[in-house]
Short mmCIF file of C-alpha atoms in Angstrom, two decimals:
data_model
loop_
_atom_site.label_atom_id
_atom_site.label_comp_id
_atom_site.label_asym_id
_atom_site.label_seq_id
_atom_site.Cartn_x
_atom_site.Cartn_y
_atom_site.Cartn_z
CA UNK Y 1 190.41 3.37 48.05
CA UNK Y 2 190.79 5.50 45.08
CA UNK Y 3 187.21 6.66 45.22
CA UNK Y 4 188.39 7.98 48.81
CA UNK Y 5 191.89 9.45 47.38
CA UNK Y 6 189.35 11.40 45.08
CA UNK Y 7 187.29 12.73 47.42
CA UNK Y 8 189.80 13.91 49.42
CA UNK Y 9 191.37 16.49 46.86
CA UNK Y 10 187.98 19.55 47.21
CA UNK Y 11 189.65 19.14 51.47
CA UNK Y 12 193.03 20.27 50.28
CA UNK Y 13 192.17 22.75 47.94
CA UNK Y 14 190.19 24.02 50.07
CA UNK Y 15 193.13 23.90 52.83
CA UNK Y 16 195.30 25.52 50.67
CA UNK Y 17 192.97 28.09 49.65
CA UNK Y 18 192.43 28.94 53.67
CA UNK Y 19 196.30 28.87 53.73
CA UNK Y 20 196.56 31.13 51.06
CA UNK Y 21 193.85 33.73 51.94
CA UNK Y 22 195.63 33.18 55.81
CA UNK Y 23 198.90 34.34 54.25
CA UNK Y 24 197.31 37.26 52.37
CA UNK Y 25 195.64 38.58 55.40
CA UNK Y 26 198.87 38.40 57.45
CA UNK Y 27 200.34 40.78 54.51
CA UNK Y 28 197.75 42.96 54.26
CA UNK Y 29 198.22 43.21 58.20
CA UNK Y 30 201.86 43.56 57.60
CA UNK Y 31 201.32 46.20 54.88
CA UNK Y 32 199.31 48.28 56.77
CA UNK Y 33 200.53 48.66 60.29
CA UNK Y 34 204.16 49.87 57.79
CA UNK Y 35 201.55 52.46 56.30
CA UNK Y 36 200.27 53.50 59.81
CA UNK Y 37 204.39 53.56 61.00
CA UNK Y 38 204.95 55.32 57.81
CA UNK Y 39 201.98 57.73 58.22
CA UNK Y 40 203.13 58.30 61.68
CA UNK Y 41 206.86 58.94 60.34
CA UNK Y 42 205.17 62.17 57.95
CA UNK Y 43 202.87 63.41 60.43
CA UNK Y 44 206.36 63.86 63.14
CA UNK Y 45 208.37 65.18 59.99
CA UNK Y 46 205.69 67.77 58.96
CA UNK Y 47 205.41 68.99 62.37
CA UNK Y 48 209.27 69.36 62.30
CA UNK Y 49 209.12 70.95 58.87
CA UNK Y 50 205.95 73.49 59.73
CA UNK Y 51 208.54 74.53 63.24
CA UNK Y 52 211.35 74.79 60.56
CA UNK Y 53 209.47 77.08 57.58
CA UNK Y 54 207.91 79.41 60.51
CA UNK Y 55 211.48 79.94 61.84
CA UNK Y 56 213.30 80.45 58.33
CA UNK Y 57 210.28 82.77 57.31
CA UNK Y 58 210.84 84.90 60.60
CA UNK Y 59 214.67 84.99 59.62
CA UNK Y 60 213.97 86.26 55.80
CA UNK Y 61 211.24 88.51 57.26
CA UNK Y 62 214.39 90.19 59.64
CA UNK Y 63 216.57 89.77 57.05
CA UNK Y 64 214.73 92.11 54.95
CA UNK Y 65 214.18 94.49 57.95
CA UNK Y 66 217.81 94.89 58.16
CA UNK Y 67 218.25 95.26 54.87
CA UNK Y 68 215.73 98.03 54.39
CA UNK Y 69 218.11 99.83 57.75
CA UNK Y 70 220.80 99.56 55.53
CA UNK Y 71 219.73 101.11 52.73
CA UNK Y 72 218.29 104.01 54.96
CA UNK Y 73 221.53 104.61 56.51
CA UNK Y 74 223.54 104.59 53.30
CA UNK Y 75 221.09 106.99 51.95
CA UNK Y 76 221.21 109.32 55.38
CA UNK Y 77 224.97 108.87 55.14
CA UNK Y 78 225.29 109.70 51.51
CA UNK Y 79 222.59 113.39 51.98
CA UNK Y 80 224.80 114.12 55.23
CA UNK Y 81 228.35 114.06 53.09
CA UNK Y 82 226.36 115.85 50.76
CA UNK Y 83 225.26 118.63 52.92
CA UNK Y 84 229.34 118.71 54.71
CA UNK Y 85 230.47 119.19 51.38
CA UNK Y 86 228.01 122.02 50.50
CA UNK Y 87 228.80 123.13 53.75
CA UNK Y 88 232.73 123.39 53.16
CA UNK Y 89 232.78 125.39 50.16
CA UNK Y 90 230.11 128.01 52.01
CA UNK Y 91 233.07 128.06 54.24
CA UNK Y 92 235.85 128.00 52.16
CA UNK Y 93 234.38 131.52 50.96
CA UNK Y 94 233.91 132.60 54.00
CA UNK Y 95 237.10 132.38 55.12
CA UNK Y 96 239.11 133.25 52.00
CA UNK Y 97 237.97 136.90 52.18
CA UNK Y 98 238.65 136.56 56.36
CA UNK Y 99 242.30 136.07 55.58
CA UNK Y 100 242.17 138.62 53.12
CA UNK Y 101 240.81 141.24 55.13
CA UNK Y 102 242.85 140.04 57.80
CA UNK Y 103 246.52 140.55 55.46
CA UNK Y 104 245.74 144.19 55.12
CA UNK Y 105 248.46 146.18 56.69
CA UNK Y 106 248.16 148.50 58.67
CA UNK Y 107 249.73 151.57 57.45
CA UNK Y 108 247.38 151.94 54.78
CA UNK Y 109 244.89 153.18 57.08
CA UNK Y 110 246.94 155.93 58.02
CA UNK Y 111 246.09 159.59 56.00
CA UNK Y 112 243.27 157.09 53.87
CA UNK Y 113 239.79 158.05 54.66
CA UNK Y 114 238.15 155.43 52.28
CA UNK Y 115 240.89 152.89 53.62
CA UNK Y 116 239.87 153.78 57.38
CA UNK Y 117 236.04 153.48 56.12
CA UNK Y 118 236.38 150.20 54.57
CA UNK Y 119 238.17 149.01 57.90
CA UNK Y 120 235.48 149.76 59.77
CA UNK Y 121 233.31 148.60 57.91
CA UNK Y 122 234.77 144.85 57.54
CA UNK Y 123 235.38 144.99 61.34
CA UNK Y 124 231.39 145.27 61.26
CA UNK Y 125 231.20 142.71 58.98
CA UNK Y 126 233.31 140.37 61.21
CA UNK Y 127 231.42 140.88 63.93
CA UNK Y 128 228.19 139.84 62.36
CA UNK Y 129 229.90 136.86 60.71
CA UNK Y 130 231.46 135.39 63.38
CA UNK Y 131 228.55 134.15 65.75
CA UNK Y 132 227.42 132.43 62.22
CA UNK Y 133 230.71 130.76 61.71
CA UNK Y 134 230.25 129.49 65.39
CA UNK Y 135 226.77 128.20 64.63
CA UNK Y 136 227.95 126.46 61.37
CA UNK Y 137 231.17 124.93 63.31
CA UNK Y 138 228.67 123.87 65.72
CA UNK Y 139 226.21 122.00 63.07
CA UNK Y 140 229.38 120.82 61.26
CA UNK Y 141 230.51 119.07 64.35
CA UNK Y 142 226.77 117.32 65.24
CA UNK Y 143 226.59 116.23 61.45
CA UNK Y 144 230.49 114.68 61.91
CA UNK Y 145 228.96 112.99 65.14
CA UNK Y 146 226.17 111.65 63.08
CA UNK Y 147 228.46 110.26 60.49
CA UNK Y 148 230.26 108.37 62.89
CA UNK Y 149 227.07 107.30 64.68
CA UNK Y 150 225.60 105.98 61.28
CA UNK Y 151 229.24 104.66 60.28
CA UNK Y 152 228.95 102.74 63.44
CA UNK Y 153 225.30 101.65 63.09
CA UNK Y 154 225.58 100.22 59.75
CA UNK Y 155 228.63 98.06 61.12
CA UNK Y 156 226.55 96.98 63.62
CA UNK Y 157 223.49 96.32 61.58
CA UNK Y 158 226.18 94.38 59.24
CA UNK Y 159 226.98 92.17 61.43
CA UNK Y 160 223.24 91.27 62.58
CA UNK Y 161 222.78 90.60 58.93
CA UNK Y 162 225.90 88.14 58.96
CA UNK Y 163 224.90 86.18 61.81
CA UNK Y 164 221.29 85.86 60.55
CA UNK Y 165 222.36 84.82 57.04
CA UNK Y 166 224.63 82.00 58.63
CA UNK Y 167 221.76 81.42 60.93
CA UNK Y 168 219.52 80.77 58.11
CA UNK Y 169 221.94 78.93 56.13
CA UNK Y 170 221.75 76.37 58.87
CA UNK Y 171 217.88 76.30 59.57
CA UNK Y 172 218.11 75.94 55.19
CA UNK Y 173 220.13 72.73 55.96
CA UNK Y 174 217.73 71.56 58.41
CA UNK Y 175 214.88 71.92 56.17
CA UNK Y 176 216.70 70.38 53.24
CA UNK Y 177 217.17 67.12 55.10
CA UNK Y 178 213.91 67.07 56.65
CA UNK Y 179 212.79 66.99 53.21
CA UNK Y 180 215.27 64.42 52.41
CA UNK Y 181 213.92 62.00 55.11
CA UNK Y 182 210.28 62.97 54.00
CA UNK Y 183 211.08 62.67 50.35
CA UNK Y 184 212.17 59.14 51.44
CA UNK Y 185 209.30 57.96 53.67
CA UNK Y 186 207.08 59.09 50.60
CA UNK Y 187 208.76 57.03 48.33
CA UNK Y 188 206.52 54.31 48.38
CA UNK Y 189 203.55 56.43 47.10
CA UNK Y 190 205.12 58.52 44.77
CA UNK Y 191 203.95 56.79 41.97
CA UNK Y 192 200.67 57.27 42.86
CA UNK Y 193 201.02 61.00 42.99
CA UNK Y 194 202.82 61.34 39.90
CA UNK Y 195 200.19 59.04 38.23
CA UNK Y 196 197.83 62.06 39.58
CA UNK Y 197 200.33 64.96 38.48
CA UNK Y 198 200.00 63.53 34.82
CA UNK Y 199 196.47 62.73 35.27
CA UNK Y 200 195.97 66.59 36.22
CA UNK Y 201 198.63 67.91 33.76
CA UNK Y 202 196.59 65.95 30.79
CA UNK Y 203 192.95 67.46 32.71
CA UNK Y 204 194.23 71.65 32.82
CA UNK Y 205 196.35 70.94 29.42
CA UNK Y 206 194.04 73.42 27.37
CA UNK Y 207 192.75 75.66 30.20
CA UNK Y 208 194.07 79.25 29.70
CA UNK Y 209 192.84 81.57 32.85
CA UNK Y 210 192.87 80.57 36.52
CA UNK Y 211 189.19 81.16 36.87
CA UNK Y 212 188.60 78.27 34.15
CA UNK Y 213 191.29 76.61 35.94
CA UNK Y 214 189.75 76.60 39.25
CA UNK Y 215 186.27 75.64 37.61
CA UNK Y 216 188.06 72.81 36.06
CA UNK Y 217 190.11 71.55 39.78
CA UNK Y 218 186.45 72.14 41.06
CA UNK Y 219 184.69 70.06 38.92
CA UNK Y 220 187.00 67.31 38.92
CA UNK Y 221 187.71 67.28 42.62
CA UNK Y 222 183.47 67.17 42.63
CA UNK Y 223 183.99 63.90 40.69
CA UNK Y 224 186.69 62.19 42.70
CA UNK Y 225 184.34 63.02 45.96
CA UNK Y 226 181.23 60.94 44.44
CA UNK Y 227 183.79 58.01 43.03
CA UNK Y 228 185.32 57.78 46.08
CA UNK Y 229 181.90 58.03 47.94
CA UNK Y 230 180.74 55.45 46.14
CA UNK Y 231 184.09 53.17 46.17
CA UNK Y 232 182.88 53.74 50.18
CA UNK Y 233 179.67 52.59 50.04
CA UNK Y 234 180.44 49.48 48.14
CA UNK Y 235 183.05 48.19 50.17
CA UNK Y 236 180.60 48.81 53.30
CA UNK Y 237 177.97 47.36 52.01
CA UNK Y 238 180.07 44.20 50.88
CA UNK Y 239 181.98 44.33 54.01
CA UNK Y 240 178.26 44.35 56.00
CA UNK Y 241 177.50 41.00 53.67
CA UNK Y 242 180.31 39.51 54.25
CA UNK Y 243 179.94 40.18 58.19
CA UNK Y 244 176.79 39.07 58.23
CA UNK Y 245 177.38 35.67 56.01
CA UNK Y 246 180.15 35.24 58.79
CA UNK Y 247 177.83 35.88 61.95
CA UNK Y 248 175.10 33.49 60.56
CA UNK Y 249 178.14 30.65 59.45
CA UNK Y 250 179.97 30.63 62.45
CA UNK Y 251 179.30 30.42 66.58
CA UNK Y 252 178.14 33.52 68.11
CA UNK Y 253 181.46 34.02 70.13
CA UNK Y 254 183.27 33.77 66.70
CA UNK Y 255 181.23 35.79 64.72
CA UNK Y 256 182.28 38.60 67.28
CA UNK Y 257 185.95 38.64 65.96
CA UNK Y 258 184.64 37.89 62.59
CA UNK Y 259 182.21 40.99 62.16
CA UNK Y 260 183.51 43.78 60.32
CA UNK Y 261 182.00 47.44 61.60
CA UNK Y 262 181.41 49.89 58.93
CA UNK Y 263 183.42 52.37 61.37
CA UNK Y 264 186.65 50.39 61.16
CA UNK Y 265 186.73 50.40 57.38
CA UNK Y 266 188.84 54.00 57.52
CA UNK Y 267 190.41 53.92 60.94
CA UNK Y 268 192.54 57.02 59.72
CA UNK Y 269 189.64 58.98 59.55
CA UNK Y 270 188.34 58.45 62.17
CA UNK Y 271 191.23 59.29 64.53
CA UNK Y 272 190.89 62.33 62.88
CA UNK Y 273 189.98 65.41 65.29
CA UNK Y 274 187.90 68.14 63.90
CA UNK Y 275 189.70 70.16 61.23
CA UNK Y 276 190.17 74.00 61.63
CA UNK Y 277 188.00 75.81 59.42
CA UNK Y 278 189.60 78.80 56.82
CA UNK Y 279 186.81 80.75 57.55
CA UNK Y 280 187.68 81.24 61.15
CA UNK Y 281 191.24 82.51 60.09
CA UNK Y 282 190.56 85.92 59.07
CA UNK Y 283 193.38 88.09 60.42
CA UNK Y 284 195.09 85.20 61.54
CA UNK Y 285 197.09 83.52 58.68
CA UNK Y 286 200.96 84.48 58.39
CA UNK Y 287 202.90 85.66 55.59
CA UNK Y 288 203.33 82.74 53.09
CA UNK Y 289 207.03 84.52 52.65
CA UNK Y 290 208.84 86.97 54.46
CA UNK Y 291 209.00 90.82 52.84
CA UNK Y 292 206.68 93.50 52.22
CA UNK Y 293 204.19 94.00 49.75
CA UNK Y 294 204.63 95.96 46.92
CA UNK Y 295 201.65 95.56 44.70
CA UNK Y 296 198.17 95.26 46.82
CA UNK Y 297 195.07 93.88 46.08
CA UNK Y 298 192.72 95.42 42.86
CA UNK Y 299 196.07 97.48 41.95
CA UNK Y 300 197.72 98.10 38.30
CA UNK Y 301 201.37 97.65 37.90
CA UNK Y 302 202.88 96.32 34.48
CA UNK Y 303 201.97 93.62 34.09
CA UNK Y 304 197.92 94.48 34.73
CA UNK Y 305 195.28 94.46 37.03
CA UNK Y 306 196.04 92.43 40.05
CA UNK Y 307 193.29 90.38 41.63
CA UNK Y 308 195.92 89.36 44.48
CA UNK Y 309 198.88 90.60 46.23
CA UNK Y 310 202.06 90.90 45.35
CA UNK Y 311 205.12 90.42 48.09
CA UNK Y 312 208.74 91.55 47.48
CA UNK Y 313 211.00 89.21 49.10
CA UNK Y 314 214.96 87.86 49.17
CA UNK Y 315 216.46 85.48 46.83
CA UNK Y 316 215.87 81.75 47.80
CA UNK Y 317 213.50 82.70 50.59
CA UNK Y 318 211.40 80.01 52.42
CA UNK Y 319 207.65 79.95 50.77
CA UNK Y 320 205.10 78.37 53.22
CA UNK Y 321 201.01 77.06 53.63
CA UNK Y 322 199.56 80.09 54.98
CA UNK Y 323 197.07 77.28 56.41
CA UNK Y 324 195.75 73.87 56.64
CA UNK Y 325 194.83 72.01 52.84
CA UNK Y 326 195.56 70.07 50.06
CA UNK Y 327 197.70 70.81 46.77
CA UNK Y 328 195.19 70.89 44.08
CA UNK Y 329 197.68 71.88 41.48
CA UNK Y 330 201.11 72.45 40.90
CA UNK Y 331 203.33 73.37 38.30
CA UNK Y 332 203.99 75.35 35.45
CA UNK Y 333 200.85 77.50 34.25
CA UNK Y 334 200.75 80.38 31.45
CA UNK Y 335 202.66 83.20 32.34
CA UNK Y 336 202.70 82.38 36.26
CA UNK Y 337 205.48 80.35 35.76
CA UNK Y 338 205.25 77.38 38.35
CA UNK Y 339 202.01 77.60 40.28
CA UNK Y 340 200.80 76.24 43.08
CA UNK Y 341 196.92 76.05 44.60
CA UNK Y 342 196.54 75.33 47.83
CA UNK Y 343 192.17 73.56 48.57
CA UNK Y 344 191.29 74.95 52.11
CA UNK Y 345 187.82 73.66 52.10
CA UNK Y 346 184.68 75.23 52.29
CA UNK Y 347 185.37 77.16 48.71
CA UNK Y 348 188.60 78.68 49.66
CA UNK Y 349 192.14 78.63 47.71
CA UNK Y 350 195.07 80.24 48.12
CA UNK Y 351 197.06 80.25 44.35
CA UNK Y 352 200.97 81.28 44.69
CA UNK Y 353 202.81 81.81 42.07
CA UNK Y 354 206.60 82.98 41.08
CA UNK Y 355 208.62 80.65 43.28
CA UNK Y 356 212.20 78.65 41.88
CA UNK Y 357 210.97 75.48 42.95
CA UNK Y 358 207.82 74.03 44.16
CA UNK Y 359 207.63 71.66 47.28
CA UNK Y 360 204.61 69.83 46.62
CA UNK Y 361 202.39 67.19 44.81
CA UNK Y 362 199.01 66.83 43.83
CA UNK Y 363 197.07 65.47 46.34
CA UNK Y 364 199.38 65.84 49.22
CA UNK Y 365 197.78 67.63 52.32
CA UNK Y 366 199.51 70.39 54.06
CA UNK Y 367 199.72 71.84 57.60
CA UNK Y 368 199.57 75.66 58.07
CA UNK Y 369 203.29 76.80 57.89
CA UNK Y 370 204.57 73.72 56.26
CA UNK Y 371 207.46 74.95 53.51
CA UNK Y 372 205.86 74.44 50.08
CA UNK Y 373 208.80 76.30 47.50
CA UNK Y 374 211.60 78.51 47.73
CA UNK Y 375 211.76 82.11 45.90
CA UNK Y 376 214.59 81.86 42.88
CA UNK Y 377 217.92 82.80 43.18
CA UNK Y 378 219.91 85.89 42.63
CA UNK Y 379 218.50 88.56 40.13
CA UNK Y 380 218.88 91.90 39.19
CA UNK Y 381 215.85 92.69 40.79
CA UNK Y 382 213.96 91.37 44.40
CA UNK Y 383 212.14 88.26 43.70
CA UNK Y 384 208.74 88.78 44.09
CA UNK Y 385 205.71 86.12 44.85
CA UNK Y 386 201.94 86.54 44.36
CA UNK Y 387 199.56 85.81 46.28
CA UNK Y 388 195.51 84.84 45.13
CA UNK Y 389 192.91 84.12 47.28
CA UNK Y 390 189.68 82.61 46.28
CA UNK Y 391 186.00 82.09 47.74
CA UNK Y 392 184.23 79.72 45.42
CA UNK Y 393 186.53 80.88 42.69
CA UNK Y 394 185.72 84.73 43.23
CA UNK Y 395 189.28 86.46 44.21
CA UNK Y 396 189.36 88.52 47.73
CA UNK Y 397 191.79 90.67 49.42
CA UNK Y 398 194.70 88.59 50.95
CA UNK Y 399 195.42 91.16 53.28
CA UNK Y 400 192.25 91.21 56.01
CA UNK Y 401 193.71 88.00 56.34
CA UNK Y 402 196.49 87.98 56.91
CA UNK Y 403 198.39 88.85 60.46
CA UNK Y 404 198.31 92.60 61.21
CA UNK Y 405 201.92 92.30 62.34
CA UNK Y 406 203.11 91.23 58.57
CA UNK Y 407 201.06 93.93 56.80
CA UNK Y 408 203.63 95.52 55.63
CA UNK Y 409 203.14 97.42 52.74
CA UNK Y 410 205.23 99.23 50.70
CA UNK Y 411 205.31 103.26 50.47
#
């Protein structure tokens, strides 16, 4: 009886270990239908959050439309008081020697040739001056029309700047707690991602240009391909042994719920529809901020030779993905301050740089329009963000690119 008692234990380990692995299964099951829930979740808020940085863009982009009316009615309004006031003392002359003239009495003329003479000859005088006097009356009054016209303007334009300030106060609420819930659905991979934000921090420590800094994304985004291509192929291949040790174990109607398909070892992928290509943009991507640009491509300005764009903008404006990709860096770089790149694929980034806060993390992919930063706040001067675009690290002109509604441009 012993000898059987003994025998009987490899049976129950064995039971427990099928219990076990039967328990880890059911929470790796578990696990990932949360992560497909969860991945579901981000895709609905990033849809909600591309709909919310398209409209908030569109609202700076007026907002600085109406600002720029503004500025052009002041000035108007400021050369037409200007000219009124030129305009007054030319009359103020005018009339001073009228009333003059006119306080003459009349006796004098009387036994005074040179008094009769110089009668005459301001009664001449007069009568040239007066159709003048009408035709400067006459301009007077259209300019003092104008005023009140532009007076009345610039109230009105006020007061479309009002109600699209508090209109974009709200969509900035909107956005803030989408990001709140997204920050939140996230959560569970942040660590991940910040493991990565160190990793890359550590990776572009010493790197001190952005064309040895997109070398350096390059290279190591070549070696993250091949380890994860080969991660790939070793699970296949292990997943193919293990299906086939199963098929030749078991019966063949249970080897048909046993065998693993290489296609069902990334199911996320492979619901995956084809992606758009950058390349196919061209004249098609919106303004990654509403404004105008100031600075264009290949241009000097201060602070040197620009190999991008530069876009004058309001304070605390809405920065988006001009298109579909994946944050390949961001954060503080040299003098760009915080800096983000944006992988498109097929060689092409879009860098953007000298925003108050960055939206983002390494790794994370991005829908054209999705927010990605907001400009700083108030300054003495227009914030300003620029713009980089890259073909296998060579920079091109933004604006072909972009929509020929947004190019504006400055002067």
């Amino acid at each position: 009886m012993p000898a059987l008692a003994g025998a009987a234990s490899p049976d129950n380990d064995l039971r427990k270990l099928r219990d076990a692995l039967t328990a880890s299964e059911s929470r790796q099951e578990t696990f990932a239908s949360q992560l497909e829930n969860l991945d579901g979740e981000i895709k609905a808020l990033k849809r909600k959050l591309v709909t919310a940085g398209q409209k908030l863009t569109l609202l700076d982009q007026n907002l600085v439309d109406v600002e720029e009316r503004l500025d052009h009615i002041q000035q108007v309004e400021e050369e037409t008081l200007d000219d009124l006031s030129k305009r007054n003392a030319d009359l103020a002359v005018t009339l001073s020697a009228l009333i003059n003239l006119s306080r003459q009495p009349e006796g004098t003329l009387m036994g005074n040739p040179s008094g009769l003479v110089d009668s005459l000859r301001a009664s001449s005088l007069l009568q040239s001056i007066l159709p003048k006097l009408k035709k400067e009356a006459d301009q007077l009054s259209v300019q003092l029309d104008t005023l009140a016209s532009l007076r009345k303007q610039y109230a009105a334009e006020k007061a479309e700047f009002s109600a699209l300030r508090e209109e974009r106060i709200a969509e900035q609420d909107k956005l803030d707690q989408l990001f709140a819930e997204k920050s939140n659905a996230q959560a569970k991979i942040a660590d991940a991602r910040q493991t990565e934000q160190e990793r890359l921090q550590k990776l572009t420590a010493d790197v001190r240009d952005t064309e040895a800094l997109m070398l350096r994304l390059e290279e190591d985004r070549a070696r993250q391909r091949a380890a994860e291509q080969a991660r790939l192929q070793r699970e296949i291949a292990e997943k193919e042994k293990q299906a086939l040790a199963a098929r030749e174990a078991a019966e063949a109607e249970k080897s048909k719920e046993i065998a693993v398909a290489p296609s069902s070892i990334s199911p996320k992928l492979a619901s995956l529809g084809p992606a758009p290509r950058f390349m196919d943009a061209k004249g098609l991507l919106p303004f990654p901020v509403g404004g105008k640009i100031v600075t264009k491509f290949d241009e000097s300005d201060q602070a040197g030779h620009k190999k991008g764009i530069v876009i004058e903008t309001r304070p605390e404006a809405a920065v988006i993905s001009p298109f579909d990709g994946q944050v390949a860096f961001a954060g503080p770089f040299r003098h760009y301050g915080l800096l983000l790149i944006i992988d498109h694929g097929d060689g092409y980034h879009t860098l953007l740089a000298g925003m108050g806060s960055i939206d983002g993390t390494v790794g994370q992919l991005l829908l054209a329009g999705e927010p990605v930063g907001q400009m700083k706040k108030s300054s003495k001067e227009k914030p300003k963000l620029y713009m980089e675009l890259r073909n296998n690290g060579a920079p091109i002109d933004p604006v072909p690119w972009l929509m020929a509604a947004n190019r504006k441009v400055s002067g």
